[in-house]
Amino acid sequence: MSAENAGNDVKISCRNVWQLFGKGADRFLAKHDNKPTMGQIVSAGLIGAVRDVSFDVHQNEILMIMGLSGSGKSTMLRCITQLLKPTAGEIIFNGTDITKVSARELNNLRRHKMGMVFQHFGLLPHRTVLENIAFPLEIQGLDGNERIAKARELVELVGLAGRESYFPRELSGGQQQRVGIARSLAVEPDVWFLDEPFSALDPLIRREMQDEFMRLQSKLNKSIVFVTHDFDEAVRLGDRIAIMKDGELVQIGTPEELVTNPADEYVRAFVENAPKAKLVTVGKIMNELGSVDTATEPVLVGAVLEDVAKRVMMSESAIPVSNKEGKLVGSIDREKLVSVLFAV
Amino acid sequence: MIAEHAIAKLSPAQKRRRNITHALIAVAIIVIGIVAKGQFAWVAKFPRKWVVPLKNWITDFFEWIVYGVTFFEGKSYEFVPTDVTRGMIKIFEYQLSFTDGLFFNGFRIGVDPLPWITVVGLMAILGHWVAGWRMAIIAGGSFLYLSLFSVWAPAMDTFSLVLLTVPVVFVIGLFLAIWMSRSRRIENAITPFFDLMQAMPPFAYMVPIVVLFGIGDVPAMLAVAVFAVPPVARCILLGLQTVPHEVIEAGEMAGCTPRQMLWKVKVPTSRSTVLVGLNQGIMQTLAMIVLASLIGASGLGNELLNSLQTLRLGQALEQGLAIVVIAVALDRLSAAYAHKPKQYIDKSLPWVQKHRHLVFAGGFLVASIAMAWFIPSLRVLPKEWPLTTAPMWDAGIDWVLVNWYDNVQGFRNFVLIDLLIPIKKFLLSVPWPTFIGLIILLGYRMGGWKLALTVGLMITFPLLMGLWKQTMITVYMIGSAAVICIVVGFPIGLLAARSERLSRYIILMCDFFQTFPSFIYLIPVIMLFKVSDISAIIAVLAFALVPMVRYTNLGFRNVPFNIREAAIQQGATRWQRLIKVELPLAAPEIMLGINQVIFMALFMVAITALIGTQDLGSEINRARTGNKTGRALVAGLCIAFLGMIADRIIKAWRKQHDYQQSRNT
Ligand SMILES: Nc1ncnc2c1ncn2[C@@H]1O[C@H](COP(=O)(O)OP(=O)(O)OP(=O)(O)O)[C@@H](O)[C@H]1O
Ligand SMILES: [Mg+2]
C-alpha cells in the first residue's frame, strides 16, 4: 500500500466535476461558462456541493477524501459512482466516460466492477447476514448454491463466522459494518468505495476495524476511494489524501507532502496534530550538504524523522544524509529537526 | 414555500400592519355584502337561472351509459356497458360464494360450513403464530364471543365479505402506491383524487355504483373499496418513500434494475409500514360495513339496520358490538403481524418442524370437524345456548327514557331555541358574496394567492350548483358540532395527557367509539331528542369527539420534556406554562385533530340525513332513494369541498406555526 508501487496507470479520472443542487443548475452552469464563483452560486439560490474538482485514482492506490462536515466529500464520491449525476464534468473509469453510458451499462459496471460501503451500513433489514452478503450476487443472477457458498467465504473473511443467520438488528455496529464490507466485496469489485465506513462506530471498534481494513487490503490490493473526516484515519490508511473545502479540492498529495507543505491555513489546521515524526522523511527537510563532517556515519534520505531523531538530537553538529547508493545529498541538524517537529 | 418564509420573517411592525390591512379588507367585504344585499336581488338570492345544471348533465350521462349505448348493435355479440359492469360483478360473486359457503352457507353439494369450534380454534392458532399466547386468547376469545352471543351466522357473513374485500383493497392500494412512488408528478396528480374520495360522503358515490353495478354484496364491496383504498395507498406510499436513503443506494450499487429495486429492496424494507396499510384496510372496511349494507351487503350491517328499523335497540346494540369485536380482533392480529420481526428459520430442519403452526392447524381442522360430526352442538350452537344481553340494554334505554325524558326536553328546547336556531338564522342571512369573500381572504392570509384561488373555487361551487342554502345549513351543523367537540374534547385530551392511568382508559374508549358503527348513535339520540338539528349535532358529536381527544393528548405529550422543565425552572405557574409554552407547541397537533373532527362530522352529516335534516346530507339521501346520480354526486362534491377547504386552510396554518417541525428539519 505504499505510494511507490501505486504505479501510474490511472483507474479513475475525475475531470472538472461540478455538482450543484437546486433548480435549473445545468442552465446556470452553462450560462457562466462552467466557471461561476461561489458568490454567484449562492446568489442564484443554489448549493455548490462539488465545484470543479479534478483528480486521478491510480491502480491499487488508496485515495482518501477528507474535509469538514458539509465540504462535499460524500457528494463527490456519489458523483464518481454515478449515484448522483454530476451537473458537469467527466468521470473516466477504465478509459470510458461513465457519465455518458446507458443505464444498462452502468448497472453492469456496478454489478461487476464497483463495491461500496456506507456510513450507516445500508443493510437490508429483512435479510440475514448471509442473505445480505449474497444480495449483490443475487442481483447479478448467480444461482442459489453458488452465491451462498461465496457469501460463506466472505463471512469467514470478515470474521463473522457463526453469525450467518443473524438479522442486522441483532448485530452491533461494528458487526453490521463487517457485513457491509463483506457485501461490497462479494462481487470482487475492481474499485472499492467507502463513505465514512467507521464514523458511526465508537473509537475502540473504529481502531479495530481500521486494522481489519488494512489486513483485508493487504490481501486484496484494490483501488480504493475512502471518505473520512478524521485526519488520523486518513494518515493511517491512505496513500494519498485529497482535502476538500466548501466543495473545492484544496490540496491533494501524500500525507508527508501535506504535512510539510500545506497549501493554506485550512490544510494546516488539519495537519497540525498529525504524527509528523512518523510521516516526514529526512529528505524532505534536509539542508544543503554544506560543511558537514563527512566522517560521521550518514542517515538515509528516505528514513522517517522518528528513526533518526535520537541520533540527530544527541549530536552537537549536523549529520550528513545519503541516498541509497551511499552518495551524500545533504545534512540535517538539531535546530531543523526541532523546528519541523514542534513548529517553532 | 416562499410565502410562508416571508410571513415568518416579517418584523412585528410589519405583521401588525398586515393584520390591520386584512381586518380592513374583511370589514369592507362585510359592508359591501350587506349593502349589496339590499340593492340587488341576485345577492339576496342567487338566481335560479344562473345555476349550472351539472347534476342533470351527470344524470343524463349515466343514463346514457346504462340505457343509451349499445356496442356492435345487431350483431350476435352486441352488448351494453352494464353488461360489462355486471359481468365484472360475476367474477367476484364467484369468489364470494366460496368464502360464504365455507363460513356460514355451506355448499350446494351438501357440504356444511365450518363448525364454529373450528373457526374459533383456527383463529386462536393464528393468534399464537402471530404473537404468542396473549394474542391467541384475544383472537380465539373474540370469535368465541361471536358464537356465544347468537350473532354467529351474520358475523361469519360479514367476516367472509371482509376476507374478500381486504385483499382486493390492499392490492389496489399497493399498486397505486407503487405507481405514485415513481414520480412526484404522478403523486401530485393522484393526491387530489384521494382527498376527494376521502372527503366525499360514501352515500354520494353509492348512487352511481348502484346504477352501474346493481345492488348486492359485490357492489357494496366496490363502495367499500372507494372508501378504503386512499388511506391504504397513502400509508404504503409513506412506507416506500421513507426507505432509508442508504439502503436504496446499496441497492443501486448492487446494480438493481427498477423492478429488482422495488420488489427486493423497497417493498420488503418497508414491510411493517406496508402491513400497517393492510391494517388500515381492515379497519376502514369494517367501518364501512353498515353503510355498505344500504346497497346490499349482507351480514351484521344488514341485521343491524333491520333491528334499527324495527326499533329493537338492544339487539342493534349487540350487533354493533359484534362488529366492534371483529374489528378489534382483526386490528390486533394485523397490527401484531405488522410489527412481528422476521424470524430466522433454519432451512435444514424437516418440513414439519419448520411449519409447526401450519401442521397443528391442519391437525386441528381435521380433528375438530370430526368431533363436530359426533357432537352437533360443536357444529351449530343449540338454540337455547346463545347468550343475549339485548333485554338488559332495552330495559336500560327504557329506564333512561322514562326518567330523563322531561329534563332532556327542557335542555333540548333551551339549546335549540336559544342557541342553535339563532346561529342558523344568522348564517343563512349572511350574503353569499360576503361569505365567499371572507373565505378567499382567509385563504390568502394563510397560504397566499394559490390557496385563495383554490378555496375560492371550492366555495363557489355550491353556489353555482344552486345548493347555497343547504351548504350553509351544513356549515352551521358542522360548525356547531366542531365547536362543541373542541370545548368538550380539549379538556379530556388534556386530562389524558396529564395522567398515565386516565389516559389508558380514555384511549380505550376512543378505540371503542371509533369502531362502533356510527349508525347506532342515532337511535338513543332520536329517542331522547326527537328529530331535530340537535339530534343530528349530538350524533355528530359522539362520533367526531374521538379525534379531538386523541390529538390533544398527542399534542401535549409531544411537548419536549426539556422545554417543559425549562419553563418550570423559569418559575412559570402551571397556567402560564399551559398557555404560553405547551399550547403553542401542541397547537399543530390539536389543529390536526380539529381537521379530523371536521372530516368525521361531514361523514356523519350524510348519515344524520336519515333522520331528516335539511342540509346537503338530506340532498344526497333523497337522491339515493331515487337513484339520481347527478344530484347525489353534486351534493357529495359540495360536502367534499367544504372538508377540503377546512383541510387546506388548517394545513397552511400548520405550516406557518409548526415550530417543532421546522426546528427538526
Ligand atoms: N440532495 C441534496 N440536495 C441539496 N443539497 C445537498 C444534497 N446533498 C448534499 N447537499 C449539500 O451539499 C453539501 C455537501 O454535502 P455532503 O453530504 O457531500 O457533505 P460531506 O462532506 O459528506 O459531509 P458529512 O461529513 O457531514 O457527511 C452540503 O452543504 C449539503 O447540505
Ligand atoms: Mg458525508
XYZ file of C-alpha atoms and ligand atoms in Angstrom, chain A residues 74 119 195-196, ligand 2:
5
model
C -19.986 12.245 0.066
C -21.633 5.179 6.738
C -18.094 6.568 2.645
C -17.034 7.182 6.238
Mg -20.915 12.529 4.073
